[in-house]
Amino acid sequence: MGHRGAKALAPENTLASMKAAAAAGVSWVEFDVMLTGDGQPVLFHDETLRRTTGARGDMDRTPLSELRGLDATRHFTQKYSRRAGKRFKGQPDCRVPTLEETAACLLDLGLTPNVEIKPTRGLAAETAEVALTRLRKLWPADRPAPLVSSFERESLAASRRVAPDWPRGLLAEDFPADWREALAELDCASFHMYWRRTRRAEVAAVKAAGYAFAVYTVNGVRAGRRLLDKGVDCLITDRPDLLVPALAG
Ligand code: G3P
Ligand code: MG
């Protein structure tokens, strides 16, 4: 599964990133969904605009109309490639996309989304409600259902109310002591955790209880192979160009 599209190949959480993920051969893409200041669901990871767009301000105070003018290539250019960044800069598919635009793009590309609900403060339920209500209007019933994940249990509870038939995944940085109760309570299909803290016995326990196990964000082939050997079902990666040819299938 590509992470924020394919974060190392194109600016994260943009349509360009979804296209890069598809070109690298993944069938799923993860991205983060947040509400703008005027309540519109867009793809964005941080509460502030600076890292990816260079603009000042907070997402929960910025209306969609203002966000539309911003270019989201800054972090990619600084971290990965100045030369590729120059090519991406100013491209229409490198702006902050709405969830609706993204759904149309993924349908064209034949990709299935892992929608991570990433609420700003106080909007855990509302972010899930708005995002999933919109997405359900657009996502055809004959396509594989989106997977909805979140670190926020309140967001998953809201997802269950709005989209009970779409699978849910609980995210965690560390393996939670109450994993069994939480996954049952939220009626999850999967558990997703930080790859470096993933232990073989915990993967086995979660899988024996009937859930899929995903890990983020794995960018090396050797690490990916070790995780698959531990029984992990899904590697969420910034580098599908490396991991798909080496490990898929
Ligand atoms: O969904 C997996 C991963 O994206 C969770 O962490 O901070 O990259 O959204 P983060
Ligand atoms: Mg994420």
mmCIF file of C-alpha atoms and ligand atoms in Angstrom:
data_model
loop_
_atom_site.group_PDB
_atom_site.id
_atom_site.type_symbol
_atom_site.label_atom_id
_atom_site.label_comp_id
_atom_site.label_asym_id
_atom_site.label_seq_id
_atom_site.Cartn_x
_atom_site.Cartn_y
_atom_site.Cartn_z
ATOM 1 C CA MET A 1 0.000 0.000 0.000
ATOM 2 C CA GLY A 2 1.383 3.398 -0.945
ATOM 3 C CA HIS A 3 1.758 5.891 1.922
ATOM 4 C CA ARG A 4 0.216 9.360 1.382
ATOM 5 C CA GLY A 5 0.089 8.220 -2.243
ATOM 6 C CA ALA A 6 3.767 7.425 -2.736
ATOM 7 C CA LYS A 7 5.437 9.970 -0.487
ATOM 8 C CA ALA A 8 9.012 9.441 -1.700
ATOM 9 C CA LEU A 9 8.075 9.572 -5.394
ATOM 10 C CA ALA A 10 5.836 12.661 -5.556
ATOM 11 C CA PRO A 11 4.530 15.318 -3.129
ATOM 12 C CA GLU A 12 2.557 13.579 -0.369
ATOM 13 C CA ASN A 13 -1.239 13.606 -0.280
ATOM 14 C CA THR A 14 -1.568 15.050 -3.802
ATOM 15 C CA LEU A 15 -3.064 13.600 -6.971
ATOM 16 C CA ALA A 16 0.469 13.427 -8.407
ATOM 17 C CA SER A 17 1.318 11.111 -5.510
ATOM 18 C CA MET A 18 -1.661 8.848 -6.254
ATOM 19 C CA LYS A 19 -0.531 8.614 -9.888
ATOM 20 C CA ALA A 20 3.028 7.779 -8.823
ATOM 21 C CA ALA A 21 1.714 5.034 -6.532
ATOM 22 C CA ALA A 22 -0.350 3.521 -9.353
ATOM 23 C CA ALA A 23 2.632 3.662 -11.717
ATOM 24 C CA ALA A 24 4.715 1.811 -9.101
ATOM 25 C CA GLY A 25 2.211 -1.041 -9.075
ATOM 26 C CA VAL A 26 0.368 -0.821 -5.745
ATOM 27 C CA SER A 27 -3.325 -1.645 -5.571
ATOM 28 C CA TRP A 28 -4.011 0.412 -2.412
ATOM 29 C CA VAL A 29 -3.090 3.927 -1.312
ATOM 30 C CA GLU A 30 -3.211 5.427 2.159
ATOM 31 C CA PHE A 31 -3.826 9.158 2.600
ATOM 32 C CA ASP A 32 -4.806 11.516 5.423
ATOM 33 C CA VAL A 33 -8.119 13.373 5.481
ATOM 34 C CA MET A 34 -8.622 16.569 7.485
ATOM 35 C CA LEU A 35 -11.285 19.289 7.469
ATOM 36 C CA THR A 36 -10.511 22.820 6.300
ATOM 37 C CA GLY A 37 -11.609 25.823 8.377
ATOM 38 C CA ASP A 38 -14.900 25.777 6.478
ATOM 39 C CA GLY A 39 -15.469 22.072 6.992
ATOM 40 C CA GLN A 40 -14.342 20.659 3.626
ATOM 41 C CA PRO A 41 -12.514 17.307 3.587
ATOM 42 C CA VAL A 42 -9.068 17.564 1.975
ATOM 43 C CA LEU A 43 -5.928 15.438 1.885
ATOM 44 C CA PHE A 44 -3.512 16.794 4.468
ATOM 45 C CA HIS A 45 -1.316 15.447 7.251
ATOM 46 C CA ASP A 46 -0.285 18.344 9.505
ATOM 47 C CA GLU A 47 -2.370 20.776 11.528
ATOM 48 C CA THR A 48 -0.234 23.615 10.158
ATOM 49 C CA LEU A 49 0.319 24.481 6.502
ATOM 50 C CA ARG A 50 4.020 25.189 6.634
ATOM 51 C CA ARG A 51 5.848 21.883 6.068
ATOM 52 C CA THR A 52 4.212 20.929 2.790
ATOM 53 C CA THR A 53 3.055 24.280 1.372
ATOM 54 C CA GLY A 54 5.353 26.874 2.960
ATOM 55 C CA ALA A 55 2.302 28.991 3.841
ATOM 56 C CA ARG A 56 1.611 30.324 7.318
ATOM 57 C CA GLY A 57 -1.495 29.255 9.170
ATOM 58 C CA ASP A 58 -3.482 26.382 10.611
ATOM 59 C CA MET A 59 -5.656 24.020 8.622
ATOM 60 C CA ASP A 60 -8.650 24.518 10.925
ATOM 61 C CA ARG A 61 -8.577 28.284 10.258
ATOM 62 C CA THR A 62 -8.023 28.158 6.514
ATOM 63 C CA PRO A 63 -10.993 27.997 4.136
ATOM 64 C CA LEU A 64 -10.842 25.732 1.104
ATOM 65 C CA SER A 65 -10.771 28.741 -1.257
ATOM 66 C CA GLU A 66 -7.464 29.874 0.281
ATOM 67 C CA LEU A 67 -6.001 26.397 0.360
ATOM 68 C CA ARG A 68 -6.706 25.922 -3.345
ATOM 69 C CA GLY A 69 -4.107 28.522 -4.246
ATOM 70 C CA LEU A 70 -1.305 26.681 -2.419
ATOM 71 C CA ASP A 71 1.269 24.416 -3.961
ATOM 72 C CA ALA A 72 2.077 21.338 -1.845
ATOM 73 C CA THR A 73 5.527 20.497 -3.187
ATOM 74 C CA ARG A 74 7.720 22.092 -0.502
ATOM 75 C CA HIS A 75 8.471 19.078 1.693
ATOM 76 C CA PHE A 76 9.061 16.755 -1.268
ATOM 77 C CA THR A 77 11.499 19.181 -2.860
ATOM 78 C CA GLN A 78 13.407 19.671 0.395
ATOM 79 C CA LYS A 79 13.503 16.055 1.500
ATOM 80 C CA TYR A 80 13.636 13.962 -1.656
ATOM 81 C CA SER A 81 14.592 15.696 -4.867
ATOM 82 C CA ARG A 82 15.193 19.293 -5.766
ATOM 83 C CA ARG A 83 15.195 18.394 -9.462
ATOM 84 C CA ALA A 84 11.928 16.365 -9.385
ATOM 85 C CA GLY A 85 10.457 19.009 -7.082
ATOM 86 C CA LYS A 86 11.003 21.630 -9.757
ATOM 87 C CA ARG A 87 9.041 19.524 -12.229
ATOM 88 C CA PHE A 88 6.157 19.123 -9.772
ATOM 89 C CA LYS A 89 6.047 22.742 -8.617
ATOM 90 C CA GLY A 90 3.042 24.625 -9.928
ATOM 91 C CA GLN A 91 1.392 21.555 -11.465
ATOM 92 C CA PRO A 92 -2.391 21.389 -10.941
ATOM 93 C CA ASP A 93 -2.102 17.847 -9.525
ATOM 94 C CA CYS A 94 0.301 19.081 -6.822
ATOM 95 C CA ARG A 95 -2.221 21.274 -5.029
ATOM 96 C CA VAL A 96 -4.008 20.135 -1.876
ATOM 97 C CA PRO A 97 -6.801 17.958 -3.296
ATOM 98 C CA THR A 98 -10.323 17.625 -2.001
ATOM 99 C CA LEU A 99 -11.495 14.167 -1.014
ATOM 100 C CA GLU A 100 -13.954 14.217 -3.918
ATOM 101 C CA GLU A 101 -11.223 14.964 -6.494
ATOM 102 C CA THR A 102 -9.127 12.214 -5.017
ATOM 103 C CA ALA A 103 -11.937 9.669 -5.240
ATOM 104 C CA ALA A 104 -12.422 10.469 -8.940
ATOM 105 C CA CYS A 105 -8.671 10.138 -9.539
ATOM 106 C CA LEU A 106 -8.483 6.774 -7.732
ATOM 107 C CA LEU A 107 -11.446 5.417 -9.670
ATOM 108 C CA ASP A 108 -9.623 6.347 -12.895
ATOM 109 C CA LEU A 109 -6.406 4.747 -11.688
ATOM 110 C CA GLY A 110 -8.108 1.593 -10.377
ATOM 111 C CA LEU A 111 -6.759 2.097 -6.839
ATOM 112 C CA THR A 112 -8.550 1.378 -3.553
ATOM 113 C CA PRO A 113 -8.187 3.940 -0.757
ATOM 114 C CA ASN A 114 -7.177 3.553 2.860
ATOM 115 C CA VAL A 115 -8.734 6.745 4.180
ATOM 116 C CA GLU A 116 -6.955 7.759 7.363
ATOM 117 C CA ILE A 117 -9.181 10.104 9.342
ATOM 118 C CA LYS A 118 -6.770 12.712 10.721
ATOM 119 C CA PRO A 119 -8.891 15.166 12.700
ATOM 120 C CA THR A 120 -7.742 18.511 14.007
ATOM 121 C CA ARG A 121 -8.489 19.117 17.689
ATOM 122 C CA GLY A 122 -12.078 18.490 18.723
ATOM 123 C CA LEU A 123 -13.220 17.237 15.308
ATOM 124 C CA ALA A 124 -12.701 13.485 15.645
ATOM 125 C CA ALA A 125 -16.295 12.482 14.980
ATOM 126 C CA GLU A 126 -17.127 15.314 12.593
ATOM 127 C CA THR A 127 -14.154 14.647 10.311
ATOM 128 C CA ALA A 128 -15.184 11.019 9.881
ATOM 129 C CA GLU A 129 -18.849 11.906 9.402
ATOM 130 C CA VAL A 130 -18.235 14.546 6.737
ATOM 131 C CA ALA A 131 -15.526 12.607 4.880
ATOM 132 C CA LEU A 132 -17.382 9.324 4.736
ATOM 133 C CA THR A 133 -20.779 10.834 3.940
ATOM 134 C CA ARG A 134 -19.160 12.535 0.911
ATOM 135 C CA LEU A 135 -17.170 9.496 -0.146
ATOM 136 C CA ARG A 136 -20.158 7.164 0.044
ATOM 137 C CA LYS A 137 -21.972 9.283 -2.540
ATOM 138 C CA LEU A 138 -19.103 8.858 -4.990
ATOM 139 C CA TRP A 139 -17.699 5.410 -4.407
ATOM 140 C CA PRO A 140 -19.409 2.753 -6.570
ATOM 141 C CA ALA A 141 -20.757 -0.301 -4.764
ATOM 142 C CA ASP A 142 -19.114 -2.601 -7.310
ATOM 143 C CA ARG A 143 -15.606 -1.383 -6.446
ATOM 144 C CA PRO A 144 -13.671 -2.768 -3.467
ATOM 145 C CA ALA A 145 -14.776 -0.826 -0.382
ATOM 146 C CA PRO A 146 -12.430 1.807 1.062
ATOM 147 C CA LEU A 147 -10.654 0.916 4.308
ATOM 148 C CA VAL A 148 -11.106 3.589 6.982
ATOM 149 C CA SER A 149 -8.379 3.933 9.602
ATOM 150 C CA SER A 150 -7.557 6.290 12.438
ATOM 151 C CA PHE A 151 -5.512 6.712 15.599
ATOM 152 C CA GLU A 152 -8.664 8.304 17.055
ATOM 153 C CA ARG A 153 -11.101 5.755 18.362
ATOM 154 C CA GLU A 154 -13.847 8.364 18.310
ATOM 155 C CA SER A 155 -13.306 8.736 14.556
ATOM 156 C CA LEU A 156 -13.642 4.991 14.069
ATOM 157 C CA ALA A 157 -16.834 4.908 16.143
ATOM 158 C CA ALA A 158 -18.257 7.664 13.914
ATOM 159 C CA SER A 159 -17.105 5.769 10.806
ATOM 160 C CA ARG A 160 -18.999 2.767 12.012
ATOM 161 C CA ARG A 161 -22.194 4.809 12.264
ATOM 162 C CA VAL A 162 -21.805 6.427 8.812
ATOM 163 C CA ALA A 163 -20.294 3.534 6.856
ATOM 164 C CA PRO A 164 -20.948 0.370 8.864
ATOM 165 C CA ASP A 165 -20.195 -1.894 5.907
ATOM 166 C CA TRP A 166 -16.777 -0.349 5.103
ATOM 167 C CA PRO A 167 -13.877 -2.016 6.904
ATOM 168 C CA ARG A 168 -12.144 -0.171 9.713
ATOM 169 C CA GLY A 169 -8.524 -0.304 10.887
ATOM 170 C CA LEU A 170 -7.254 0.848 14.273
ATOM 171 C CA LEU A 171 -3.913 2.684 14.122
ATOM 172 C CA ALA A 172 -1.386 2.742 16.959
ATOM 173 C CA GLU A 173 2.246 3.710 17.431
ATOM 174 C CA ASP A 174 2.682 1.116 20.174
ATOM 175 C CA PHE A 175 0.899 -2.165 20.672
ATOM 176 C CA PRO A 176 -2.033 -1.272 22.955
ATOM 177 C CA ALA A 177 -2.753 -3.409 26.011
ATOM 178 C CA ASP A 178 -6.473 -3.282 25.235
ATOM 179 C CA TRP A 179 -6.129 -4.208 21.545
ATOM 180 C CA ARG A 180 -8.586 -7.095 21.775
ATOM 181 C CA GLU A 181 -11.359 -5.025 23.376
ATOM 182 C CA ALA A 182 -10.748 -2.037 21.087
ATOM 183 C CA LEU A 183 -10.804 -4.042 17.841
ATOM 184 C CA ALA A 184 -13.962 -5.856 18.943
ATOM 185 C CA GLU A 185 -15.698 -2.730 20.220
ATOM 186 C CA LEU A 186 -15.059 -0.795 16.994
ATOM 187 C CA ASP A 187 -15.774 -3.880 14.885
ATOM 188 C CA CYS A 188 -12.468 -3.496 13.030
ATOM 189 C CA ALA A 189 -11.111 -5.562 10.175
ATOM 190 C CA SER A 190 -7.466 -4.690 10.751
ATOM 191 C CA PHE A 191 -4.839 -3.324 13.089
ATOM 192 C CA HIS A 192 -2.127 -0.967 11.806
ATOM 193 C CA MET A 193 1.009 -0.101 13.725
ATOM 194 C CA TYR A 194 4.462 1.448 13.551
ATOM 195 C CA TRP A 195 6.706 -1.140 11.920
ATOM 196 C CA ARG A 196 9.738 -0.850 14.207
ATOM 197 C CA ARG A 197 7.732 -1.831 17.287
ATOM 198 C CA THR A 198 6.019 -4.805 15.671
ATOM 199 C CA ARG A 199 6.673 -8.147 17.387
ATOM 200 C CA ARG A 200 6.062 -11.598 15.954
ATOM 201 C CA ALA A 201 3.946 -12.777 18.920
ATOM 202 C CA GLU A 202 1.694 -9.724 18.686
ATOM 203 C CA VAL A 203 1.175 -10.199 14.950
ATOM 204 C CA ALA A 204 0.273 -13.819 15.628
ATOM 205 C CA ALA A 205 -2.189 -12.909 18.406
ATOM 206 C CA VAL A 206 -3.974 -10.258 16.332
ATOM 207 C CA LYS A 207 -4.194 -12.545 13.314
ATOM 208 C CA ALA A 208 -5.390 -15.498 15.402
ATOM 209 C CA ALA A 209 -8.203 -13.243 16.625
ATOM 210 C CA GLY A 210 -9.258 -12.766 12.994
ATOM 211 C CA TYR A 211 -7.845 -9.347 12.057
ATOM 212 C CA ALA A 212 -5.450 -8.332 9.291
ATOM 213 C CA PHE A 213 -2.159 -6.718 10.362
ATOM 214 C CA ALA A 214 -0.673 -3.712 8.545
ATOM 215 C CA VAL A 215 2.518 -1.797 9.326
ATOM 216 C CA TYR A 216 3.664 1.741 8.493
ATOM 217 C CA THR A 217 5.946 3.119 7.103
ATOM 218 C CA VAL A 218 8.329 0.489 5.720
ATOM 219 C CA ASN A 219 10.770 1.779 3.119
ATOM 220 C CA GLY A 220 13.451 -0.889 2.941
ATOM 221 C CA VAL A 221 13.249 -4.259 1.207
ATOM 222 C CA ARG A 222 15.029 -6.150 3.995
ATOM 223 C CA ALA A 223 12.797 -4.678 6.689
ATOM 224 C CA GLY A 224 9.756 -5.452 4.543
ATOM 225 C CA ARG A 225 10.844 -9.048 4.077
ATOM 226 C CA ARG A 226 11.350 -9.503 7.837
ATOM 227 C CA LEU A 227 7.893 -8.102 8.552
ATOM 228 C CA LEU A 228 6.251 -10.386 6.002
ATOM 229 C CA ASP A 229 8.102 -13.253 7.643
ATOM 230 C CA LYS A 230 6.532 -12.208 10.971
ATOM 231 C CA GLY A 231 3.140 -12.661 9.345
ATOM 232 C CA VAL A 232 2.278 -9.049 8.528
ATOM 233 C CA ASP A 233 -0.350 -8.785 5.765
ATOM 234 C CA CYS A 234 0.263 -5.291 4.465
ATOM 235 C CA LEU A 235 3.282 -2.990 4.172
ATOM 236 C CA ILE A 236 2.434 0.704 3.939
ATOM 237 C CA THR A 237 5.350 2.352 2.127
ATOM 238 C CA ASP A 238 6.692 5.622 0.751
ATOM 239 C CA ARG A 239 8.768 3.536 -1.707
ATOM 240 C CA PRO A 240 6.436 1.238 -3.675
ATOM 241 C CA ASP A 241 8.956 1.492 -6.541
ATOM 242 C CA LEU A 242 11.344 -0.574 -4.361
ATOM 243 C CA LEU A 243 8.995 -2.804 -2.393
ATOM 244 C CA VAL A 244 6.507 -3.870 -5.050
ATOM 245 C CA PRO A 245 9.035 -5.453 -7.451
ATOM 246 C CA ALA A 246 10.975 -7.052 -4.582
ATOM 247 C CA LEU A 247 8.154 -8.317 -2.367
ATOM 248 C CA ALA A 248 4.709 -8.271 -3.963
ATOM 249 C CA GLY A 249 3.259 -11.722 -4.404
HETATM 250 O O1 G3P B 1 -1.875 5.152 8.108
HETATM 251 C C1 G3P B 1 -0.547 4.882 8.339
HETATM 252 C C2 G3P B 1 0.260 6.124 8.666
HETATM 253 O O2 G3P B 1 -0.005 7.112 7.701
HETATM 254 C C3 G3P B 1 -0.016 6.674 10.032
HETATM 255 O O3 G3P B 1 0.816 7.715 10.405
HETATM 256 O O4 G3P B 1 1.395 10.074 10.725
HETATM 257 O O5 G3P B 1 1.916 8.965 8.555
HETATM 258 O O6 G3P B 1 -0.443 9.493 9.163
HETATM 259 P P1 G3P B 1 0.922 9.129 9.677
HETATM 260 MG MG MG B 2 -1.442 8.636 7.446
#
